mmCIF file of N, CA, C and O in Angstrom:
data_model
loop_
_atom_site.group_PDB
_atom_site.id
_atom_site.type_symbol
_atom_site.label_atom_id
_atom_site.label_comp_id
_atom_site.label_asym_id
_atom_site.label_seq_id
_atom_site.Cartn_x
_atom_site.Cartn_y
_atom_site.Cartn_z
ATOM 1 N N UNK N 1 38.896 -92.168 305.911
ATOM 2 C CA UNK N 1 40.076 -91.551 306.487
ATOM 3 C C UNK N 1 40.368 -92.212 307.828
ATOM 4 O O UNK N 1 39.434 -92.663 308.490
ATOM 5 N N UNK N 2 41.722 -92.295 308.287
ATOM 6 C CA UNK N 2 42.145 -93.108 309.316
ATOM 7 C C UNK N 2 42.718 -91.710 310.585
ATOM 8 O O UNK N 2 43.132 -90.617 310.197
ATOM 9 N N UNK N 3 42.661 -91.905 311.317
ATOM 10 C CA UNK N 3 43.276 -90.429 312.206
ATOM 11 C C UNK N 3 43.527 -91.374 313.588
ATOM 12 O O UNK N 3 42.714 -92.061 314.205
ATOM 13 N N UNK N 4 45.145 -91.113 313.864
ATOM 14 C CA UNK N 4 45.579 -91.910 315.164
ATOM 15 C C UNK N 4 46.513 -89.999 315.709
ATOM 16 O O UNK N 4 47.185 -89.148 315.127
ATOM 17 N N UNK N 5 45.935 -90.220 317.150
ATOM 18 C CA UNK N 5 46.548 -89.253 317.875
ATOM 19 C C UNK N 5 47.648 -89.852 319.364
ATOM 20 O O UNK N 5 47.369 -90.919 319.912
ATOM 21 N N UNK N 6 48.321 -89.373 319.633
ATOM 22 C CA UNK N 6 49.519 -89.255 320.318
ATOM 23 C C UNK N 6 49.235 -87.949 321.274
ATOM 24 O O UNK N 6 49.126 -86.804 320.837
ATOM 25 N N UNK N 7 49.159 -88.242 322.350
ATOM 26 C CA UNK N 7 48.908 -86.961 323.458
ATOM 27 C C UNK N 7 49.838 -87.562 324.813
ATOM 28 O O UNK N 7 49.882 -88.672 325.342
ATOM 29 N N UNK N 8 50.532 -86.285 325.086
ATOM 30 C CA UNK N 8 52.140 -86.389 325.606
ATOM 31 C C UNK N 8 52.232 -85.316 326.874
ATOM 32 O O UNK N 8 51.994 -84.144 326.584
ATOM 33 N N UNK N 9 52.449 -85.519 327.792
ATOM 34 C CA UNK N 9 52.835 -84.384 328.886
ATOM 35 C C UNK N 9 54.204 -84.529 329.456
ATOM 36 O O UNK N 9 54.553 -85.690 329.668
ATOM 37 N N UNK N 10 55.074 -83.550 329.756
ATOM 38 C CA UNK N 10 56.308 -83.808 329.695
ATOM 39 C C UNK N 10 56.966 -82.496 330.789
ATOM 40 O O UNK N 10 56.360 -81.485 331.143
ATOM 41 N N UNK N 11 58.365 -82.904 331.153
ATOM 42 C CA UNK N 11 58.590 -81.600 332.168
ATOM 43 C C UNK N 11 59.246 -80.623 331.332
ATOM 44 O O UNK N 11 60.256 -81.001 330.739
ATOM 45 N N UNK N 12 58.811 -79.307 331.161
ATOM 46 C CA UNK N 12 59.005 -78.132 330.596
ATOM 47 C C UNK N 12 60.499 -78.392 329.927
ATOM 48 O O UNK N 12 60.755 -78.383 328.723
ATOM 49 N N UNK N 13 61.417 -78.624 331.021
ATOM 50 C CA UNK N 13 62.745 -78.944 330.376
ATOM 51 C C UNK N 13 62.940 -79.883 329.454
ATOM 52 O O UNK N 13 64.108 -80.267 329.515
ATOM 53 N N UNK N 14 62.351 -80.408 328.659
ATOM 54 C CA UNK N 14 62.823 -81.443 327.435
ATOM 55 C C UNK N 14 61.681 -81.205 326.630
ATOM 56 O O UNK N 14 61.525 -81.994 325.698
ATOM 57 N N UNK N 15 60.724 -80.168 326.793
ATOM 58 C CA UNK N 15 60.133 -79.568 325.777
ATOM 59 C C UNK N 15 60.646 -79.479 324.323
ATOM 60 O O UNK N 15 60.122 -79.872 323.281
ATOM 61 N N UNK N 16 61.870 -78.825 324.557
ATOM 62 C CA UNK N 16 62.136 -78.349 323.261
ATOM 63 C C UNK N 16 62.990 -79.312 322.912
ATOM 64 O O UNK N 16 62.668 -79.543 321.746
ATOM 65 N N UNK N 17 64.117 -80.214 323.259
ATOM 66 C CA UNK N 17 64.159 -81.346 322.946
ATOM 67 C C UNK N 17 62.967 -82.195 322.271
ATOM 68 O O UNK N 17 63.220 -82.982 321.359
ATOM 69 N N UNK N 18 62.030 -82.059 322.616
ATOM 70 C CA UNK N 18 60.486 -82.943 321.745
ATOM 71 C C UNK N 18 60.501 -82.037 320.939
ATOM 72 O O UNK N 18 59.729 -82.573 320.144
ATOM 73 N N UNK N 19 60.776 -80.952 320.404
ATOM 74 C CA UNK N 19 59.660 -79.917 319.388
ATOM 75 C C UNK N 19 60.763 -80.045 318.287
ATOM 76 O O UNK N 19 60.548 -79.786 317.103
ATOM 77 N N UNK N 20 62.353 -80.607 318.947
ATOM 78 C CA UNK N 20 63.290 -80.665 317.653
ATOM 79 C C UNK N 20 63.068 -82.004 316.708
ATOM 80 O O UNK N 20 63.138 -82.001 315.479
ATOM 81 N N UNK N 21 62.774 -83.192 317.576
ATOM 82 C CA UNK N 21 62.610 -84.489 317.114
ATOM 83 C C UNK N 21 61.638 -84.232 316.513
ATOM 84 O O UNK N 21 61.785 -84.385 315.301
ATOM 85 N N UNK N 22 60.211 -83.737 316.969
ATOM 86 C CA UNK N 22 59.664 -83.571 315.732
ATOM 87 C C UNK N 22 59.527 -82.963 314.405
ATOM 88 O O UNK N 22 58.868 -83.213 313.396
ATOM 89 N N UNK N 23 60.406 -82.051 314.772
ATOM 90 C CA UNK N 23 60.876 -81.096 313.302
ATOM 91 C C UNK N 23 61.371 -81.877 312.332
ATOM 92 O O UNK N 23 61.135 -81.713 311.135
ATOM 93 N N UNK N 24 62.326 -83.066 312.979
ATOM 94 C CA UNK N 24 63.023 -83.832 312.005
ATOM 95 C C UNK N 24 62.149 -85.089 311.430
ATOM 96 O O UNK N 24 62.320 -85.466 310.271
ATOM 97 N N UNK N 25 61.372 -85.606 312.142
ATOM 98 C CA UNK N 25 59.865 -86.295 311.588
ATOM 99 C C UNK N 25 59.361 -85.259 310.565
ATOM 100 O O UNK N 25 58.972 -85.795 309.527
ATOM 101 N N UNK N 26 59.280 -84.117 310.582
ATOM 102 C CA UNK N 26 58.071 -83.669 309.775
ATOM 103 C C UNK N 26 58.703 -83.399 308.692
ATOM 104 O O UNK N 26 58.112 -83.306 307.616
ATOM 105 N N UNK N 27 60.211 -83.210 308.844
ATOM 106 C CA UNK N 27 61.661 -82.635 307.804
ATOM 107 C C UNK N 27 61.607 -84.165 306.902
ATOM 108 O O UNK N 27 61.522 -84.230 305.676
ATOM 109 N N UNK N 28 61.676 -85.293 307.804
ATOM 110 C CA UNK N 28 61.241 -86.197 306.805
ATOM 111 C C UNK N 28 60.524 -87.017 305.922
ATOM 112 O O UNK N 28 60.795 -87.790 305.003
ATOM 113 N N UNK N 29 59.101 -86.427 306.733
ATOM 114 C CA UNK N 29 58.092 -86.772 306.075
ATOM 115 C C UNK N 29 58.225 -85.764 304.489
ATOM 116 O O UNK N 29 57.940 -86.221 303.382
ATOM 117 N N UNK N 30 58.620 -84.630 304.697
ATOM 118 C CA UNK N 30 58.787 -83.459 303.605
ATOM 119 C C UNK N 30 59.250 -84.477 302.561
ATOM 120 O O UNK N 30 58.640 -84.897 301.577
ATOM 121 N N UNK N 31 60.650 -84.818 303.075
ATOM 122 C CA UNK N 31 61.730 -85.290 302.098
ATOM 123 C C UNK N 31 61.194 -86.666 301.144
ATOM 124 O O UNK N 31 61.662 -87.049 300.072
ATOM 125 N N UNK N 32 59.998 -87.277 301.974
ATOM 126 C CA UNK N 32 59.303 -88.526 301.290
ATOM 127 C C UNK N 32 57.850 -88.085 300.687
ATOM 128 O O UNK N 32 57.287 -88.626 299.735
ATOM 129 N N UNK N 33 57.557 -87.409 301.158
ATOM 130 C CA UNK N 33 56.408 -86.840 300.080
ATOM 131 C C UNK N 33 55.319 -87.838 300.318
ATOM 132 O O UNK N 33 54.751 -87.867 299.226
ATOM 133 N N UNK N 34 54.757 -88.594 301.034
ATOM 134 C CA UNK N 34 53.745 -89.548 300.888
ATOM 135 C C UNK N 34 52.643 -88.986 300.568
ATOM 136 O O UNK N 34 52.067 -88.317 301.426
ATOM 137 N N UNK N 35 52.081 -89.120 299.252
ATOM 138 C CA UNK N 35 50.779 -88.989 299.289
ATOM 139 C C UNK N 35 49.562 -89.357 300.247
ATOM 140 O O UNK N 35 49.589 -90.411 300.882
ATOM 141 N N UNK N 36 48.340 -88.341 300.355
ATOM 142 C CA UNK N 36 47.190 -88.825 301.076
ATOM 143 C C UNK N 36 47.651 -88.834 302.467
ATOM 144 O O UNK N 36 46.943 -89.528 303.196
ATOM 145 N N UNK N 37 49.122 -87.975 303.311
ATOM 146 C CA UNK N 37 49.354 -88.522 304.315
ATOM 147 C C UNK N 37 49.281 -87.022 304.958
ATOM 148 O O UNK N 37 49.876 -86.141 304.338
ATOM 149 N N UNK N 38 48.510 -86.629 306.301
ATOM 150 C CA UNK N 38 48.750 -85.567 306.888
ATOM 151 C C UNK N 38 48.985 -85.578 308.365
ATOM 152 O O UNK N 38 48.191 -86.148 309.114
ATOM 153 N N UNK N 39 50.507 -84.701 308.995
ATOM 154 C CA UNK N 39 51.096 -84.950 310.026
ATOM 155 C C UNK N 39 50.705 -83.863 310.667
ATOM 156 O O UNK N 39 50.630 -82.886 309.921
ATOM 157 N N UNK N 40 50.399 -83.645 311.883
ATOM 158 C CA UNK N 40 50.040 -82.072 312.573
ATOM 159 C C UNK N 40 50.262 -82.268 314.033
ATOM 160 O O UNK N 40 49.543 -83.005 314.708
ATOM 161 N N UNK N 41 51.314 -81.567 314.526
ATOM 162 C CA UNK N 41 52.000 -81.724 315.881
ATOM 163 C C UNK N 41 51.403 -79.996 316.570
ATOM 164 O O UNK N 41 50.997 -79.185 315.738
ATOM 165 N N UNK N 42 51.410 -79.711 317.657
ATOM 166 C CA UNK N 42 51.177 -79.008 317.976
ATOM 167 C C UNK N 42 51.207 -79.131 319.714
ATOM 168 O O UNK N 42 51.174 -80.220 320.287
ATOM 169 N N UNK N 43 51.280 -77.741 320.464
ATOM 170 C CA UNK N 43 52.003 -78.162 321.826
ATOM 171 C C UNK N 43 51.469 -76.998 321.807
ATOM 172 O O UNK N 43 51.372 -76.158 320.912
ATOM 173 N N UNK N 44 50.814 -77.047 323.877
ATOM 174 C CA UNK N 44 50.024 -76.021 324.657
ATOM 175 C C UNK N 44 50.835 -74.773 324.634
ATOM 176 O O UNK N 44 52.035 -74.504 324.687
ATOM 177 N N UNK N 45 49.617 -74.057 324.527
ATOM 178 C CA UNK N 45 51.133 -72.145 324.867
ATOM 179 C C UNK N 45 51.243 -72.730 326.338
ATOM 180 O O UNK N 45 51.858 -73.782 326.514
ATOM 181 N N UNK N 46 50.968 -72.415 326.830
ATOM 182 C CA UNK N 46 51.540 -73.149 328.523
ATOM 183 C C UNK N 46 51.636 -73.862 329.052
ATOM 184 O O UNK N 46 51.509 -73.820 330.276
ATOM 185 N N UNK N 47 51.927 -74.944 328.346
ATOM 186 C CA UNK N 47 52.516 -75.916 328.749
ATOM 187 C C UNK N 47 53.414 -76.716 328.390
ATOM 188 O O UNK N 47 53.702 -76.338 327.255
ATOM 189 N N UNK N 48 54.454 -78.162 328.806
ATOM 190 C CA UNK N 48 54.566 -78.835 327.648
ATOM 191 C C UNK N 48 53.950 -80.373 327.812
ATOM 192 O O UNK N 48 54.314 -81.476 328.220
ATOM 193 N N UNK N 49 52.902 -79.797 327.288
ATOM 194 C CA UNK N 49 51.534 -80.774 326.302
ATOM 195 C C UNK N 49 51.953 -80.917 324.814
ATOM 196 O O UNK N 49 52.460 -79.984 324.190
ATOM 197 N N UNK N 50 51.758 -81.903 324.389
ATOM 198 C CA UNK N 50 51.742 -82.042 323.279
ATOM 199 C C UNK N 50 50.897 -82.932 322.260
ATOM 200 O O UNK N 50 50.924 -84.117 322.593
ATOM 201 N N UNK N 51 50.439 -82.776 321.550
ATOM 202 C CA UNK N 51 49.078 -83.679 320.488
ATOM 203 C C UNK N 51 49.981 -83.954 319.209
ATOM 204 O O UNK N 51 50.590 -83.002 318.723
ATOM 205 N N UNK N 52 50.103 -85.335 318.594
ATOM 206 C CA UNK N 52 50.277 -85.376 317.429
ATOM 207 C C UNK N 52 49.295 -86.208 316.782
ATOM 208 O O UNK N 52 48.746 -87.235 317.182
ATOM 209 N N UNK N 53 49.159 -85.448 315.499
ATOM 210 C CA UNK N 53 47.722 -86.204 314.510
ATOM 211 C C UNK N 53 48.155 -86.493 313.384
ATOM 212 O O UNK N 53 48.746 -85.813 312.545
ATOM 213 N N UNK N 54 47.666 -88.085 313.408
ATOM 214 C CA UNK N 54 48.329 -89.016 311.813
ATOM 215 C C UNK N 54 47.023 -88.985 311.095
ATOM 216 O O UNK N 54 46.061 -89.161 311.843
ATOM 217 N N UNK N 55 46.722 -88.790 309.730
ATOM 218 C CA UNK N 55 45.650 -88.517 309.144
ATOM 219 C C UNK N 55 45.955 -89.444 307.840
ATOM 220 O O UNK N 55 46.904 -89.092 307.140
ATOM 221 N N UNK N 56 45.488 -90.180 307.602
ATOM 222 C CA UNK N 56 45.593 -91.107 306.047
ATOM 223 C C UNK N 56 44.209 -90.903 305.520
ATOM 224 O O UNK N 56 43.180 -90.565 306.106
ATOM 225 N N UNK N 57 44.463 -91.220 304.151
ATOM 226 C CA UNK N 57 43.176 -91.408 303.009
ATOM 227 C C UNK N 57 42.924 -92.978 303.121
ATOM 228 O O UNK N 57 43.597 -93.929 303.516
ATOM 229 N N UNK N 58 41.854 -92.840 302.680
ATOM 230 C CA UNK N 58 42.087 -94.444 302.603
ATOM 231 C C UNK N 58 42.497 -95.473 301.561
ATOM 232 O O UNK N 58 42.238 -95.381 300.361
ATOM 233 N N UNK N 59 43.078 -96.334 302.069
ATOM 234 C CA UNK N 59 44.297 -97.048 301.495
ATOM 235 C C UNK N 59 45.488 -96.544 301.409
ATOM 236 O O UNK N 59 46.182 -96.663 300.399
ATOM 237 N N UNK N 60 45.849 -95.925 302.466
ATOM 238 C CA UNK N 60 47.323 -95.022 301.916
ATOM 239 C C UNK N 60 47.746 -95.835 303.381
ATOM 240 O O UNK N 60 47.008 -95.681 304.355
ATOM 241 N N UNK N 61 49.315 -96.952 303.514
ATOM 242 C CA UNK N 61 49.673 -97.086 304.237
ATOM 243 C C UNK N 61 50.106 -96.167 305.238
ATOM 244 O O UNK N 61 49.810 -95.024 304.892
ATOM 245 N N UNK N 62 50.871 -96.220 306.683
ATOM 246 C CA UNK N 62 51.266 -94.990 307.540
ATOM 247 C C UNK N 62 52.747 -95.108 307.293
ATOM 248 O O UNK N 62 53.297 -96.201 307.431
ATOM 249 N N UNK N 63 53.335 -94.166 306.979
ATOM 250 C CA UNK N 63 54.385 -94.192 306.490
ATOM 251 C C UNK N 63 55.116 -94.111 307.338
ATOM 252 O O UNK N 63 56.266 -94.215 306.910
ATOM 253 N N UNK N 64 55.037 -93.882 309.038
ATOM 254 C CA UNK N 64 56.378 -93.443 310.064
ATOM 255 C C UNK N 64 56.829 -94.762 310.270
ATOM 256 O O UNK N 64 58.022 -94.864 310.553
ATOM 257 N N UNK N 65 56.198 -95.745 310.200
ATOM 258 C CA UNK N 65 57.290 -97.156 310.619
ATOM 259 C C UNK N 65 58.395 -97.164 309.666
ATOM 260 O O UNK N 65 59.458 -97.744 309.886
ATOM 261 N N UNK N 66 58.095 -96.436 308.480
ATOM 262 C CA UNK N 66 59.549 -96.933 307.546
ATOM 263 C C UNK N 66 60.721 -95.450 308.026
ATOM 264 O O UNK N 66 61.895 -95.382 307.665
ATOM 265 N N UNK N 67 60.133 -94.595 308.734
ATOM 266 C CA UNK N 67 61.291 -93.210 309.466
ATOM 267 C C UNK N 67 62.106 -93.672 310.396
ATOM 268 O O UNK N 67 61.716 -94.066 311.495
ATOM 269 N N UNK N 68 63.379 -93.652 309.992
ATOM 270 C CA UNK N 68 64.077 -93.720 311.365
ATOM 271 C C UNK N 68 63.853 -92.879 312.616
ATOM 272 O O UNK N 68 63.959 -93.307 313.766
ATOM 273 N N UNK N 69 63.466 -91.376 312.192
ATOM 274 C CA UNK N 69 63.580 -90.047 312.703
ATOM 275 C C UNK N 69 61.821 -90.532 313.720
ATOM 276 O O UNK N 69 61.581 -90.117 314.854
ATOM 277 N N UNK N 70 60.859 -91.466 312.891
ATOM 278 C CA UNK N 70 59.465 -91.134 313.988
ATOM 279 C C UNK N 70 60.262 -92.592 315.024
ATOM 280 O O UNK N 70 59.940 -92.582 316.212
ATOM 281 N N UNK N 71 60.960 -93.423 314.696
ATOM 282 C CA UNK N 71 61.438 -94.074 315.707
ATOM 283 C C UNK N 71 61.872 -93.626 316.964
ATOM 284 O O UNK N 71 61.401 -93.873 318.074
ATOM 285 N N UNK N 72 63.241 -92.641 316.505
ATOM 286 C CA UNK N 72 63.596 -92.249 317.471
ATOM 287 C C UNK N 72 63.097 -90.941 318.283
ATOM 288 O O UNK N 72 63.588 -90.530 319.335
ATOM 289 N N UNK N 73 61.865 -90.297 317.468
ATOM 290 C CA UNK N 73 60.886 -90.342 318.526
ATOM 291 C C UNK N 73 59.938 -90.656 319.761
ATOM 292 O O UNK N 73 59.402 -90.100 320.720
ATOM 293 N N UNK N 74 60.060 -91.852 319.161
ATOM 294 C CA UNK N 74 58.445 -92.476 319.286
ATOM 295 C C UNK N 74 59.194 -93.014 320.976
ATOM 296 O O UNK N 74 58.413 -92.954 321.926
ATOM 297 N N UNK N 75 60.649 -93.506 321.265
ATOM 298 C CA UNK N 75 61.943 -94.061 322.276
ATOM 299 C C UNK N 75 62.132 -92.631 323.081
ATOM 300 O O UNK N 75 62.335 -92.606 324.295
ATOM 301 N N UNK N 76 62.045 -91.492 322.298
ATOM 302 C CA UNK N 76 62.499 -89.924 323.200
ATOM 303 C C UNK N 76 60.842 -89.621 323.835
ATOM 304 O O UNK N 76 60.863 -89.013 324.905
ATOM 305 N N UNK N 77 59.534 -89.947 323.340
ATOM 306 C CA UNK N 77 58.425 -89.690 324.035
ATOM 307 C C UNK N 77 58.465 -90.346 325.450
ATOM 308 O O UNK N 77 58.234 -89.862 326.557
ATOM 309 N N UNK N 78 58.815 -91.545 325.080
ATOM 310 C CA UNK N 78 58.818 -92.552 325.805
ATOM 311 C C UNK N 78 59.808 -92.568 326.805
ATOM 312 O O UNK N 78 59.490 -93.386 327.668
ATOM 313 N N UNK N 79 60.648 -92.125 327.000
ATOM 314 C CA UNK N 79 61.426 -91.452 328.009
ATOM 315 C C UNK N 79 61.331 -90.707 328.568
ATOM 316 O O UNK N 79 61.596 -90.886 329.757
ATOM 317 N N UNK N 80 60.859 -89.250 328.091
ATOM 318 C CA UNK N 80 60.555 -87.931 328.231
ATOM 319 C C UNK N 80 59.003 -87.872 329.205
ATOM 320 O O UNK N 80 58.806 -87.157 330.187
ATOM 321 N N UNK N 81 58.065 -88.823 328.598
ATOM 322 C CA UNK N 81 56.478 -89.177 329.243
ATOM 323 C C UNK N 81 56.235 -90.047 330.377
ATOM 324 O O UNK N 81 55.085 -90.372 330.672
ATOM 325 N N UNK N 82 57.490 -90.542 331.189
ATOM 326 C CA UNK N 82 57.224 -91.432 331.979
ATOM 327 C C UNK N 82 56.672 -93.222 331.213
ATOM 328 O O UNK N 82 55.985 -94.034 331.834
ATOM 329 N N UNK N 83 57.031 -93.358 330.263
ATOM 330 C CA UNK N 83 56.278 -94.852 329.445
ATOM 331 C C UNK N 83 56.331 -94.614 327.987
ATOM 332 O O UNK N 83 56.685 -93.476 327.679
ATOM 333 N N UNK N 84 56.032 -95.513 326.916
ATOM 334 C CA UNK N 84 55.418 -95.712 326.063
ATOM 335 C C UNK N 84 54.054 -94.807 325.917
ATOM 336 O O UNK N 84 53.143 -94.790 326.744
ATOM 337 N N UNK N 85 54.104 -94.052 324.681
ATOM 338 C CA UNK N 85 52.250 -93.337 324.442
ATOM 339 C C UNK N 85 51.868 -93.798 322.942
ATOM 340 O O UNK N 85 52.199 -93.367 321.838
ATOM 341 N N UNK N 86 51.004 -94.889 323.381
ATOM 342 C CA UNK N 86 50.078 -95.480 322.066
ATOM 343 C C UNK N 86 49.412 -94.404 321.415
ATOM 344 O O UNK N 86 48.885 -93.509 322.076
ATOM 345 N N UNK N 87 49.388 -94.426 319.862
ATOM 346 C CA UNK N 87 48.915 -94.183 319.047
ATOM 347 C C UNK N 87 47.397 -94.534 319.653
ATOM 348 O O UNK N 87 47.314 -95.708 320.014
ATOM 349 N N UNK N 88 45.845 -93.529 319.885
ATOM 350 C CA UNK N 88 45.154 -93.618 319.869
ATOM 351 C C UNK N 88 44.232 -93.782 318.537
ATOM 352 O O UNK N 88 44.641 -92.882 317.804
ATOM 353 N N UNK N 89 43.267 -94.429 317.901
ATOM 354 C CA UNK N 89 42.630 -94.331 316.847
ATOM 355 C C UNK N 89 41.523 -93.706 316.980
ATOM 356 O O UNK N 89 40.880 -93.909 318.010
ATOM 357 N N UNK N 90 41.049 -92.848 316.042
ATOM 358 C CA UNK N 90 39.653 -92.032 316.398
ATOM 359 C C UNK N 90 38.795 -92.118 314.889
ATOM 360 O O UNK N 90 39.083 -92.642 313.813
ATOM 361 N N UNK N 91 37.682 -91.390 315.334
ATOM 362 C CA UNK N 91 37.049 -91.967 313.989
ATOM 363 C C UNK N 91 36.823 -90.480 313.833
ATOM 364 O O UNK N 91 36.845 -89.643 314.735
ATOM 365 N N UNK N 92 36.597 -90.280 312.524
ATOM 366 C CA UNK N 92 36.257 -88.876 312.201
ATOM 367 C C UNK N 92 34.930 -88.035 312.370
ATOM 368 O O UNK N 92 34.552 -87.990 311.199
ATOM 369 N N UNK N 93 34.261 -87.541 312.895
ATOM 370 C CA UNK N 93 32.661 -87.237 312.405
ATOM 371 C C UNK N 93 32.337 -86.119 311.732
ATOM 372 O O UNK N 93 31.225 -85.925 311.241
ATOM 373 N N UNK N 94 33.204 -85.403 311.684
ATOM 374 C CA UNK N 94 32.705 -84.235 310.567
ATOM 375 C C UNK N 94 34.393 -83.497 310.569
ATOM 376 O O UNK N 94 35.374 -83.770 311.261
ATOM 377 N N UNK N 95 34.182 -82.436 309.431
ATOM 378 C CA UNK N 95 35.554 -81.985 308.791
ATOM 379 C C UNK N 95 34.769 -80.811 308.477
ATOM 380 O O UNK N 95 33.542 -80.846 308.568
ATOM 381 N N UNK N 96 35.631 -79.377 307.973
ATOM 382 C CA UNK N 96 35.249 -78.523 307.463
ATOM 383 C C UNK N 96 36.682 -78.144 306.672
ATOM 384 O O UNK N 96 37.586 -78.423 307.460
ATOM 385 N N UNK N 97 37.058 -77.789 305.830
ATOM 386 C CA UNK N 97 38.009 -76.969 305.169
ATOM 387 C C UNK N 97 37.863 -75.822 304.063
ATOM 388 O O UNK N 97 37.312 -76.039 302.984
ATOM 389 N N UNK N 98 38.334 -74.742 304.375
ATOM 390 C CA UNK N 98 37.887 -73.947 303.443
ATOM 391 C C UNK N 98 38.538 -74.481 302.151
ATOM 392 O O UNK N 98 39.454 -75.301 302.113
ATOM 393 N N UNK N 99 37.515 -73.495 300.375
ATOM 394 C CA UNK N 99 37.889 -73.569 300.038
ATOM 395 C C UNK N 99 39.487 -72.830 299.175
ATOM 396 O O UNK N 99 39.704 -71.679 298.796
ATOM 397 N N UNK N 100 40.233 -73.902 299.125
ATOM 398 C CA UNK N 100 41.952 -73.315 298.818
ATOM 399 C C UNK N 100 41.373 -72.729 297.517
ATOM 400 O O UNK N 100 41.984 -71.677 297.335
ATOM 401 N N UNK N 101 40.497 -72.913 296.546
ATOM 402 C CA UNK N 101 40.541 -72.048 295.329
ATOM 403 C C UNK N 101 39.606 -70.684 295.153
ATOM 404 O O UNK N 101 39.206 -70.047 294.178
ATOM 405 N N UNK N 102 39.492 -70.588 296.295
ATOM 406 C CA UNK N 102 38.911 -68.977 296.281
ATOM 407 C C UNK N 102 39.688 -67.709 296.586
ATOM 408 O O UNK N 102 39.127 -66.614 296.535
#
């Protein structure tokens, strides 16, 4: 599994400006369905912090370079954050998930 994170601090006022762009990333990830691909955005109760987590299987390309919508994200972070925020890569060391068939 591949896992790249995105961690963002921003002034309260364009908060929600970020929480719409990503709605429409995640609206289009919906609409493409990529297998093996998991997106998880999430933002501080008090703050505006924000974490986004790209999760692939392996061999499953990353599908936001072909989104227009994680583009014009990726240009509104980058405005909004003072710079450009690289995709960090992390390695996994342990997972837990319950099980969905119980």
């Amino acid at each position: 599994m591949s896992v790249q994170i995105v961690r963002f601090r921003t002034d309260a006022a364009h908060a929600a400006e970020l929480e719409e762009s990503i709605g429409r990333v995640l609206a289009a990830l919906a609409d493409a369905a990529p297998a093996g691909v998991t997106y998880t955005a999430v933002r501080a109760r008090e703050s505006p912090e924000f974490l986004l987590m790209l999760a692939l299987e392996e061999g499953v390309a990353n599908p936001l370079p072909a989104l227009p919508e994680a583009a014009e994200l990726r240009t509104l972070i980058a405005q909004r954050a003072g710079g450009p925020v690289p995709p960090v890569p992390m390695q996994v060391i342990g997972e837990y998930r319950a099980d969905a068939t119980r």
